[in-house]
């Protein structure tokens, strides 16, 4: 097969990060090819489903800073495409008031002048009905937070990319990557060459990086995405401005729990654990561990008394975790024209527009707009394995 050299840049993987990267490259007049192994849209990776949380509430300043511009980029895309992708609901954070997470999140929000409301045990139920606040828990609301319409966002950014002249080839799996001054990418259907490539392959990142001799310390986990039935329909509804919530240190279960108001399935609220069991992305449905659901039932019985403590719907989604839960946004340590966006550790969707901007900057050899040292490959020194 002869190689097609019609592209400046090839992006591998059309999840949220690859789609926004391709869109940013096309905006910069780069002839860009976006390759996806499955027929689009699909539900085998990490970016499917109707909703995701968007928030500035983070322990670390660097995420809160990036979210400032990221909200603007989401709004720009909404305007450009004439679609609604974000709905403000606020995000409730509850955790032991004197604990590390609560203090760090509160301080980061206050330092960065993000509007918040601090709730007390006395006024809590007046603001947030049908939620039990555990003794000793602090509560605050990040007012800027809300819900992103995830599937719609993906459709929108992919179609804007195509309007800019970008090419999407789905059902085309990349089977080989040959580094060089011009990178050669072989797929199930052809061979392409480009000056640079971006690997945004989600749970399959290491499979692709293996072709370049790199193996990152990533763990793929299967998340049971659980929806719980409201005893009284509407009690936790998005239309009533019930907020998204996170419980970073849960007294009942000792794990991180989160939820979104009922919206996508009428009368059902999404409440999940922010951790799953290790899996192989190609064997996701063979992994059927449900021990997390027992923990969630306990939490729901105690803290969300308006829900039936039995999941009504359970779906699957994949996390790709790094050891420190921070992303990988970097150039390949050996091949500078291979850019990596990986390890989004279950919190990357909201950052899609800014990740796309940063990865496009790296692919074009530009100085990135933010300090990317928290996201470097070099931080894993000692944990990197050669894949060759
Ligand atoms: C249950 C759940 C809840 C979440 N909640 C939130 C939230 O509330 N807020 C938030 O900000 N984030 C959230 N996240 C995280 C967020 O969804 C992910 O960080 C994000 O979707 C990761 O996107 P990605 O593009 O890296 O990966 P993916 O979406 O998996 O995309 C990678 C793509 O690469 C393709 N690919 C892989 N290998 C090849 C190949 N060889 N050839 C061609 N294509 C290939 C795959 O098929 C896939 O489409 C959540 C995730 C899950 C699972
Ligand atoms: O990224 C987020 O905002 C959420 C927080 C809770 C876990 C899932 N991801």
CSV table of C-alpha atoms and ligand atoms in Angstrom, one decimal:
chain,number,residue,atom,x,y,z
A,1,UNK,CA,0.0,0.0,0.0
A,2,UNK,CA,1.4,3.5,-0.8
A,3,UNK,CA,1.1,6.1,1.9
A,4,UNK,CA,-1.2,9.1,1.6
A,5,UNK,CA,0.6,12.3,2.6
A,6,UNK,CA,-2.3,14.6,2.4
A,7,UNK,CA,-2.3,15.5,6.1
A,8,UNK,CA,-0.2,17.8,8.3
A,9,UNK,CA,-1.3,16.0,11.5
A,10,UNK,CA,-3.0,12.7,12.3
A,11,UNK,CA,-5.0,12.4,15.6
A,12,UNK,CA,-5.6,8.8,16.8
A,13,UNK,CA,-8.8,8.3,18.8
A,14,UNK,CA,-12.0,10.2,18.4
A,15,UNK,CA,-13.1,10.5,22.1
A,16,UNK,CA,-13.5,13.9,23.6
A,17,UNK,CA,-9.7,14.7,23.7
A,18,UNK,CA,-8.9,13.6,20.2
A,19,UNK,CA,-12.0,15.3,18.8
A,20,UNK,CA,-11.1,18.6,20.4
A,21,UNK,CA,-7.5,18.3,19.4
A,22,UNK,CA,-8.4,17.7,15.8
A,23,UNK,CA,-10.8,20.6,15.9
A,24,UNK,CA,-8.2,23.0,17.2
A,25,UNK,CA,-5.7,21.8,14.6
A,26,UNK,CA,-8.2,22.4,11.8
A,27,UNK,CA,-8.9,25.9,13.2
A,28,UNK,CA,-5.2,26.5,12.8
A,29,UNK,CA,-5.5,25.6,9.1
A,30,UNK,CA,-3.8,22.2,9.6
A,31,UNK,CA,-4.9,19.5,7.2
A,32,UNK,CA,-6.0,17.0,9.9
A,33,UNK,CA,-7.1,13.4,9.9
A,34,UNK,CA,-9.0,12.0,12.9
A,35,UNK,CA,-8.9,8.2,13.1
A,36,UNK,CA,-11.3,6.1,15.2
A,37,UNK,CA,-11.3,2.3,15.5
A,38,UNK,CA,-15.1,1.9,16.0
A,39,UNK,CA,-18.1,3.2,14.1
A,40,UNK,CA,-19.0,6.6,15.6
A,41,UNK,CA,-20.7,7.2,17.9
A,42,UNK,CA,-19.8,4.3,20.2
A,43,UNK,CA,-19.9,3.4,23.9
A,44,UNK,CA,-16.7,1.3,24.3
A,45,UNK,CA,-14.3,4.0,25.6
A,46,UNK,CA,-14.6,6.8,28.1
A,47,UNK,CA,-16.5,9.7,26.4
A,48,UNK,CA,-20.0,8.3,25.9
A,49,UNK,CA,-23.1,8.9,27.9
A,50,UNK,CA,-25.3,12.0,28.1
A,51,UNK,CA,-23.8,13.9,31.0
A,52,UNK,CA,-20.6,14.9,32.7
A,53,UNK,CA,-19.8,17.3,35.6
A,54,UNK,CA,-18.0,20.6,34.8
A,55,UNK,CA,-16.6,22.4,37.8
A,56,UNK,CA,-13.8,24.6,39.1
A,57,UNK,CA,-13.8,22.9,42.5
A,58,UNK,CA,-10.4,21.2,42.6
A,59,UNK,CA,-7.8,20.7,45.2
A,60,UNK,CA,-5.0,22.0,42.9
A,61,UNK,CA,-4.8,25.5,41.6
A,62,UNK,CA,-3.6,24.4,38.2
A,63,UNK,CA,-6.9,22.7,37.3
A,64,UNK,CA,-9.0,25.6,38.6
A,65,UNK,CA,-6.8,28.0,36.5
A,66,UNK,CA,-7.3,26.0,33.3
A,67,UNK,CA,-11.0,25.8,33.9
A,68,UNK,CA,-11.3,29.6,33.7
A,69,UNK,CA,-10.4,29.6,30.0
A,70,UNK,CA,-12.0,26.2,29.4
A,71,UNK,CA,-15.5,27.6,30.3
A,72,UNK,CA,-15.0,30.3,27.7
A,73,UNK,CA,-14.0,27.7,25.1
A,74,UNK,CA,-17.1,25.7,25.9
A,75,UNK,CA,-19.2,28.8,25.5
A,76,UNK,CA,-17.5,29.7,22.2
A,77,UNK,CA,-18.3,26.2,20.8
A,78,UNK,CA,-21.9,26.6,21.9
A,79,UNK,CA,-22.1,29.9,20.1
A,80,UNK,CA,-20.3,28.8,17.0
A,81,UNK,CA,-22.5,25.7,16.6
A,82,UNK,CA,-25.7,27.1,17.9
A,83,UNK,CA,-26.2,24.3,20.5
A,84,UNK,CA,-26.5,24.2,24.2
A,85,UNK,CA,-23.8,22.0,25.8
A,86,UNK,CA,-23.7,23.3,29.4
A,87,UNK,CA,-26.3,23.8,32.1
A,88,UNK,CA,-25.4,25.5,35.4
A,89,UNK,CA,-26.6,23.5,38.4
A,90,UNK,CA,-23.8,24.2,41.0
A,91,UNK,CA,-21.7,21.5,42.6
A,92,UNK,CA,-22.2,20.5,46.2
A,93,UNK,CA,-19.0,19.3,47.9
A,94,UNK,CA,-19.5,17.5,51.2
A,95,UNK,CA,-16.6,15.9,53.2
A,96,UNK,CA,-15.3,15.9,56.8
A,97,UNK,CA,-15.0,19.7,57.5
A,98,UNK,CA,-11.5,19.4,59.0
A,99,UNK,CA,-10.3,16.8,56.5
A,100,UNK,CA,-7.7,17.5,53.8
A,101,UNK,CA,-9.9,17.4,50.7
A,102,UNK,CA,-12.6,19.8,52.0
A,103,UNK,CA,-10.0,22.3,53.2
A,104,UNK,CA,-8.0,22.1,50.0
A,105,UNK,CA,-11.0,22.5,47.7
A,106,UNK,CA,-12.4,25.4,49.8
A,107,UNK,CA,-9.0,27.2,49.9
A,108,UNK,CA,-8.4,26.8,46.2
A,109,UNK,CA,-11.9,28.1,45.3
A,110,UNK,CA,-11.5,31.1,47.7
A,111,UNK,CA,-8.0,31.9,46.6
A,112,UNK,CA,-9.1,31.9,43.0
A,113,UNK,CA,-12.2,34.0,43.7
A,114,UNK,CA,-14.6,31.4,42.4
A,115,UNK,CA,-18.1,32.2,43.7
A,116,UNK,CA,-19.1,29.7,46.4
A,117,UNK,CA,-21.8,29.3,49.0
A,118,UNK,CA,-20.8,27.7,52.3
A,119,UNK,CA,-23.6,25.8,54.0
A,120,UNK,CA,-24.0,25.0,57.7
A,121,UNK,CA,-25.8,22.1,59.3
A,122,UNK,CA,-28.5,24.7,60.2
A,123,UNK,CA,-29.3,25.9,56.7
A,124,UNK,CA,-28.2,22.8,54.7
A,125,UNK,CA,-31.6,21.1,54.2
A,126,UNK,CA,-33.2,24.4,53.3
A,127,UNK,CA,-30.8,24.7,50.3
A,128,UNK,CA,-30.4,21.0,49.5
A,129,UNK,CA,-33.5,19.0,50.3
A,130,UNK,CA,-33.5,15.2,50.4
A,131,UNK,CA,-29.8,14.9,51.3
A,132,UNK,CA,-28.6,13.9,54.7
A,133,UNK,CA,-25.4,15.8,55.8
A,134,UNK,CA,-23.3,13.5,58.1
A,135,UNK,CA,-22.2,14.8,61.5
A,136,UNK,CA,-18.8,16.6,61.1
A,137,UNK,CA,-19.2,17.1,57.4
A,138,UNK,CA,-18.6,20.6,55.8
A,139,UNK,CA,-20.7,21.6,52.8
A,140,UNK,CA,-20.1,24.1,50.1
A,141,UNK,CA,-21.4,24.8,46.6
A,142,UNK,CA,-19.2,25.8,43.6
A,143,UNK,CA,-21.8,28.0,42.0
A,144,UNK,CA,-20.1,28.0,38.5
A,145,UNK,CA,-20.4,24.2,38.2
A,146,UNK,CA,-23.0,22.2,36.2
A,147,UNK,CA,-23.7,19.5,33.7
A,148,UNK,CA,-22.2,19.1,30.2
A,149,UNK,CA,-24.2,17.3,27.6
A,150,UNK,CA,-21.5,14.9,26.7
A,151,UNK,CA,-22.8,12.9,23.7
A,152,UNK,CA,-24.1,16.2,22.2
A,153,UNK,CA,-20.7,17.8,22.8
A,154,UNK,CA,-18.9,15.1,21.0
A,155,UNK,CA,-21.2,15.2,18.0
A,156,UNK,CA,-20.9,19.0,17.9
A,157,UNK,CA,-17.1,19.2,18.0
A,158,UNK,CA,-16.7,16.4,15.4
A,159,UNK,CA,-19.1,18.2,13.1
A,160,UNK,CA,-17.4,21.6,13.6
A,161,UNK,CA,-14.1,19.8,12.8
A,162,UNK,CA,-15.6,18.5,9.5
A,163,UNK,CA,-17.0,21.9,8.6
A,164,UNK,CA,-13.5,23.3,8.9
A,165,UNK,CA,-12.4,20.7,6.3
A,166,UNK,CA,-11.2,18.1,8.8
A,167,UNK,CA,-11.4,14.4,7.8
A,168,UNK,CA,-12.8,11.7,10.1
A,169,UNK,CA,-12.3,8.1,9.3
A,170,UNK,CA,-14.1,5.8,11.7
A,171,UNK,CA,-14.1,2.0,11.8
A,172,UNK,CA,-10.4,2.3,11.0
A,173,UNK,CA,-8.1,0.9,13.6
A,174,UNK,CA,-4.5,2.0,13.8
A,175,UNK,CA,-2.4,-1.1,13.8
A,176,UNK,CA,1.1,0.4,13.5
A,177,UNK,CA,2.9,3.7,14.1
A,178,UNK,CA,6.4,4.3,12.6
A,179,UNK,CA,8.2,7.2,14.1
A,180,UNK,CA,10.4,9.5,11.9
A,181,UNK,CA,10.6,13.0,10.6
A,182,UNK,CA,7.4,12.0,8.8
A,183,UNK,CA,5.4,9.6,11.0
A,184,UNK,CA,3.8,6.7,9.2
A,185,UNK,CA,0.4,5.4,10.5
A,186,UNK,CA,-0.9,2.1,9.3
A,187,UNK,CA,-4.6,1.3,9.8
A,188,UNK,CA,-6.9,-1.6,9.0
A,189,UNK,CA,-7.7,0.3,5.7
A,190,UNK,CA,-4.6,2.2,4.6
A,191,UNK,CA,-1.3,3.9,5.3
A,192,UNK,CA,-1.0,7.7,6.1
A,193,UNK,CA,1.9,10.0,6.7
A,194,UNK,CA,2.0,13.3,8.6
A,195,UNK,CA,4.6,15.6,10.1
A,196,UNK,CA,3.2,15.0,13.5
A,197,UNK,CA,0.7,12.8,15.2
A,198,UNK,CA,-1.3,13.0,18.5
A,199,UNK,CA,-2.2,9.8,20.4
A,200,UNK,CA,-5.5,10.2,22.3
A,201,UNK,CA,-6.5,6.6,22.5
A,202,UNK,CA,-8.0,6.6,26.0
A,203,UNK,CA,-7.9,3.1,27.5
A,204,UNK,CA,-5.9,1.9,24.5
A,205,UNK,CA,-3.1,4.4,25.0
A,206,UNK,CA,-0.4,1.9,25.9
A,207,UNK,CA,-1.3,-0.4,23.0
A,208,UNK,CA,-0.5,2.4,20.6
A,209,UNK,CA,2.5,3.8,22.5
A,210,UNK,CA,3.9,0.2,22.4
A,211,UNK,CA,4.6,0.8,18.7
A,212,UNK,CA,6.9,3.7,19.8
A,213,UNK,CA,8.7,1.9,22.6
A,214,UNK,CA,6.9,3.6,25.5
A,215,UNK,CA,4.8,2.1,28.2
A,216,UNK,CA,3.2,4.5,30.7
A,217,UNK,CA,2.0,3.5,34.2
A,218,UNK,CA,-1.7,3.5,33.4
A,219,UNK,CA,-4.4,1.4,34.8
A,220,UNK,CA,-7.7,0.9,33.0
A,221,UNK,CA,-10.7,0.5,35.3
A,222,UNK,CA,-14.3,-0.4,34.6
A,223,UNK,CA,-16.9,1.9,36.2
A,224,UNK,CA,-20.4,0.7,36.9
A,225,UNK,CA,-22.5,3.7,36.0
A,226,UNK,CA,-25.5,3.4,38.3
A,227,UNK,CA,-28.9,5.2,38.1
A,228,UNK,CA,-31.2,5.1,41.1
A,229,UNK,CA,-35.0,5.7,41.1
A,230,UNK,CA,-36.5,8.7,42.8
A,231,UNK,CA,-39.2,7.7,45.3
A,232,UNK,CA,-41.0,10.9,44.4
A,233,UNK,CA,-40.3,11.7,40.8
A,234,UNK,CA,-38.6,15.1,40.4
A,235,UNK,CA,-37.0,15.2,43.9
A,236,UNK,CA,-33.5,15.4,42.5
A,237,UNK,CA,-34.3,16.8,39.1
A,238,UNK,CA,-32.0,19.1,37.1
A,239,UNK,CA,-35.0,21.3,36.2
A,240,UNK,CA,-35.4,22.0,39.9
A,241,UNK,CA,-31.7,23.0,39.9
A,242,UNK,CA,-30.7,20.1,42.1
A,243,UNK,CA,-26.9,20.3,42.0
A,244,UNK,CA,-24.2,17.8,40.9
A,245,UNK,CA,-22.3,16.6,44.0
A,246,UNK,CA,-19.0,15.1,45.0
A,247,UNK,CA,-18.1,13.4,48.2
A,248,UNK,CA,-14.3,13.2,48.1
A,249,UNK,CA,-14.0,11.5,51.5
A,250,UNK,CA,-17.2,9.7,52.4
A,251,UNK,CA,-17.6,8.8,56.0
A,252,UNK,CA,-20.1,6.0,55.2
A,253,UNK,CA,-18.0,4.2,52.6
A,254,UNK,CA,-14.5,5.6,52.8
A,255,UNK,CA,-14.4,6.1,49.1
A,256,UNK,CA,-15.1,9.0,46.7
A,257,UNK,CA,-18.7,9.2,45.5
A,258,UNK,CA,-20.3,11.5,43.0
A,259,UNK,CA,-23.7,12.2,41.5
A,260,UNK,CA,-25.6,14.2,38.9
A,261,UNK,CA,-29.2,15.4,39.1
A,262,UNK,CA,-31.8,13.3,37.3
A,263,UNK,CA,-32.1,14.3,33.7
A,264,UNK,CA,-31.2,11.7,31.0
A,265,UNK,CA,-33.5,9.0,32.2
A,266,UNK,CA,-36.6,10.6,33.7
A,267,UNK,CA,-36.9,9.9,37.4
A,268,UNK,CA,-33.4,8.3,37.7
A,269,UNK,CA,-30.4,9.9,39.3
A,270,UNK,CA,-26.8,9.0,38.5
A,271,UNK,CA,-24.7,8.2,41.6
A,272,UNK,CA,-21.4,6.3,41.2
A,273,UNK,CA,-18.2,5.4,42.9
A,274,UNK,CA,-15.1,7.3,41.6
A,275,UNK,CA,-13.1,4.0,41.4
A,276,UNK,CA,-13.5,0.8,39.6
A,277,UNK,CA,-11.9,-2.6,39.1
A,278,UNK,CA,-9.0,-3.1,36.8
A,279,UNK,CA,-9.9,-4.3,33.4
A,280,UNK,CA,-8.7,-4.9,29.8
A,281,UNK,CA,-10.6,-2.5,27.5
A,282,UNK,CA,-11.1,-5.3,25.0
A,283,UNK,CA,-12.6,-7.5,27.7
A,284,UNK,CA,-14.7,-4.9,29.5
A,285,UNK,CA,-17.9,-6.9,29.6
A,286,UNK,CA,-16.2,-10.1,30.9
A,287,UNK,CA,-15.3,-8.1,34.1
A,288,UNK,CA,-18.5,-8.3,36.2
A,289,UNK,CA,-17.4,-7.1,39.7
A,290,UNK,CA,-20.2,-5.3,41.5
A,291,UNK,CA,-18.8,-4.9,45.0
A,292,UNK,CA,-19.0,-1.1,44.5
A,293,UNK,CA,-22.8,-1.3,44.2
A,294,UNK,CA,-23.0,-2.7,47.8
A,295,UNK,CA,-21.1,0.4,49.0
A,296,UNK,CA,-23.3,2.7,47.0
A,297,UNK,CA,-26.5,1.1,48.4
A,298,UNK,CA,-25.2,1.9,52.0
A,299,UNK,CA,-24.4,5.5,51.0
A,300,UNK,CA,-27.8,6.0,49.3
A,301,UNK,CA,-29.8,4.5,52.2
A,302,UNK,CA,-28.1,6.9,54.6
A,303,UNK,CA,-27.5,10.1,52.6
A,304,UNK,CA,-30.0,10.1,49.8
A,305,UNK,CA,-33.2,8.9,51.4
A,306,UNK,CA,-35.4,10.0,48.5
A,307,UNK,CA,-33.9,7.3,46.2
A,308,UNK,CA,-34.7,3.5,46.1
A,309,UNK,CA,-31.5,1.9,47.4
A,310,UNK,CA,-31.3,-0.5,44.4
A,311,UNK,CA,-29.9,0.6,41.0
A,312,UNK,CA,-32.5,0.7,38.3
A,313,UNK,CA,-29.9,0.9,35.4
A,314,UNK,CA,-26.3,0.0,35.3
A,315,UNK,CA,-24.1,1.0,32.4
A,316,UNK,CA,-20.3,0.7,31.8
A,317,UNK,CA,-17.6,3.2,31.2
A,318,UNK,CA,-13.8,3.1,31.4
A,319,UNK,CA,-11.3,5.2,33.4
A,320,UNK,CA,-7.6,5.3,32.5
A,321,UNK,CA,-5.8,6.1,35.8
A,322,UNK,CA,-2.3,7.5,36.3
A,323,UNK,CA,-0.6,6.9,39.7
A,324,UNK,CA,-1.1,10.5,40.8
A,325,UNK,CA,-4.5,11.0,39.0
A,326,UNK,CA,-3.1,13.8,36.9
A,327,UNK,CA,-3.3,13.7,33.1
A,328,UNK,CA,-0.5,13.1,30.6
A,329,UNK,CA,-0.1,16.0,28.2
A,330,UNK,CA,3.3,15.9,26.7
A,331,UNK,CA,5.6,15.1,23.7
A,332,UNK,CA,7.0,11.6,23.4
A,333,UNK,CA,10.3,11.5,25.3
A,334,UNK,CA,12.2,10.3,22.2
A,335,UNK,CA,10.0,11.4,19.2
A,336,UNK,CA,9.1,15.1,19.6
A,337,UNK,CA,6.5,15.0,16.7
A,338,UNK,CA,4.5,12.3,18.6
A,339,UNK,CA,2.2,14.0,21.1
A,340,UNK,CA,0.4,12.2,23.9
A,341,UNK,CA,-2.9,13.0,25.6
A,342,UNK,CA,-3.6,10.1,28.1
A,343,UNK,CA,-4.5,9.1,31.6
A,344,UNK,CA,-7.4,11.4,32.1
A,345,UNK,CA,-8.2,9.5,35.4
A,346,UNK,CA,-12.0,9.9,35.3
A,347,UNK,CA,-12.1,13.7,35.3
A,348,UNK,CA,-11.0,14.8,31.8
A,349,UNK,CA,-14.2,15.5,29.9
A,350,UNK,CA,-14.7,19.1,31.2
A,351,UNK,CA,-11.1,19.9,30.1
A,352,UNK,CA,-11.7,18.7,26.5
A,353,UNK,CA,-11.5,22.2,24.9
A,354,UNK,CA,-8.4,23.2,26.7
A,355,UNK,CA,-6.7,19.8,26.3
A,356,UNK,CA,-7.4,20.1,22.6
A,357,UNK,CA,-5.8,23.5,22.5
A,358,UNK,CA,-2.7,22.3,24.5
A,359,UNK,CA,-2.2,19.2,22.4
A,360,UNK,CA,-2.5,21.1,19.2
A,361,UNK,CA,0.2,23.6,20.5
A,362,UNK,CA,2.5,20.6,21.3
A,363,UNK,CA,1.8,19.1,17.9
A,364,UNK,CA,2.8,22.4,16.2
A,365,UNK,CA,5.9,22.8,18.2
A,366,UNK,CA,4.5,25.9,19.9
A,367,UNK,CA,5.0,26.9,23.6
A,368,UNK,CA,2.0,25.6,25.5
A,369,UNK,CA,-0.3,28.1,27.0
A,370,UNK,CA,0.0,26.6,30.5
A,371,UNK,CA,2.8,25.1,32.6
A,372,UNK,CA,2.5,21.4,31.7
A,373,UNK,CA,5.0,20.0,34.3
A,374,UNK,CA,2.2,18.4,36.4
A,375,UNK,CA,1.3,16.4,33.2
A,376,UNK,CA,4.8,15.4,32.0
A,377,UNK,CA,5.9,11.9,31.1
A,378,UNK,CA,9.1,12.6,33.1
A,379,UNK,CA,7.3,12.5,36.4
A,380,UNK,CA,6.9,8.7,36.0
A,381,UNK,CA,10.7,8.3,35.9
A,382,UNK,CA,11.4,4.9,37.4
A,383,UNK,CA,7.9,3.7,36.6
A,384,UNK,CA,8.4,3.8,32.8
A,385,UNK,CA,8.9,0.5,31.1
A,386,UNK,CA,10.3,0.0,27.6
A,387,UNK,CA,7.7,-1.6,25.4
A,388,UNK,CA,10.1,-2.8,22.8
B,1,LIG,C1,-18.4,6.9,34.3
B,1,LIG,C2,-17.6,8.1,34.0
B,1,LIG,C3,-17.9,9.3,34.5
B,1,LIG,C4,-17.1,10.4,34.3
B,1,LIG,N1,-17.5,11.6,34.8
B,1,LIG,C5,-16.8,12.7,34.4
B,1,LIG,C6,-17.2,14.0,34.8
B,1,LIG,O1,-18.3,14.1,35.5
B,1,LIG,N2,-16.5,15.1,34.4
B,1,LIG,C7,-15.4,15.0,33.7
B,1,LIG,O2,-14.8,16.0,33.4
B,1,LIG,N3,-14.9,13.8,33.3
B,1,LIG,C8,-15.6,12.7,33.6
B,1,LIG,N4,-15.2,11.4,33.2
B,1,LIG,C9,-13.9,11.3,32.5
B,1,LIG,C10,-14.0,11.6,31.0
B,1,LIG,O3,-15.2,11.1,30.5
B,1,LIG,C11,-12.7,11.0,30.4
B,1,LIG,O4,-11.6,11.6,31.0
B,1,LIG,C12,-12.7,11.3,28.9
B,1,LIG,O5,-13.8,10.9,28.3
B,1,LIG,C13,-11.5,10.6,28.3
B,1,LIG,O6,-11.5,10.9,26.9
B,1,LIG,P1,-10.4,10.2,25.9
B,1,LIG,O7,-10.7,10.9,24.6
B,1,LIG,O8,-9.1,10.3,26.5
B,1,LIG,O9,-10.8,8.7,25.8
B,1,LIG,P2,-11.9,7.9,25.0
B,1,LIG,O10,-13.2,8.6,25.0
B,1,LIG,O11,-11.8,6.5,25.4
B,1,LIG,O12,-11.3,8.0,23.5
B,1,LIG,C14,-10.3,7.3,23.0
B,1,LIG,C15,-10.7,6.8,21.6
B,1,LIG,O13,-9.6,6.2,20.9
B,1,LIG,C16,-10.0,5.2,20.1
B,1,LIG,N5,-8.9,4.3,19.8
B,1,LIG,C17,-8.2,3.6,20.7
B,1,LIG,N6,-7.3,2.8,20.0
B,1,LIG,C18,-7.4,3.1,18.7
B,1,LIG,C19,-6.7,2.6,17.5
B,1,LIG,N7,-5.8,1.7,17.6
B,1,LIG,N8,-7.1,3.1,16.3
B,1,LIG,C20,-8.1,4.0,16.3
B,1,LIG,N9,-8.8,4.5,17.4
B,1,LIG,C21,-8.4,4.0,18.6
B,1,LIG,C22,-11.1,4.5,21.0
B,1,LIG,O14,-11.9,3.7,20.3
B,1,LIG,C23,-11.8,5.8,21.6
B,1,LIG,O15,-12.9,6.2,20.8
B,1,LIG,C24,-16.0,10.3,33.5
B,1,LIG,C25,-15.6,9.0,32.9
B,1,LIG,C26,-16.4,7.9,33.2
B,1,LIG,C27,-16.1,6.6,32.6
B,2,LIG,O1,-14.6,15.0,36.8
B,2,LIG,C1,-15.6,15.1,37.6
B,2,LIG,O2,-16.0,16.3,37.9
B,2,LIG,C2,-16.2,13.9,38.2
B,2,LIG,C3,-16.0,14.0,39.6
B,2,LIG,C4,-16.3,12.7,40.3
B,2,LIG,C5,-15.9,11.5,39.6
B,2,LIG,C6,-16.1,11.5,38.2
B,2,LIG,N1,-15.6,12.7,37.6
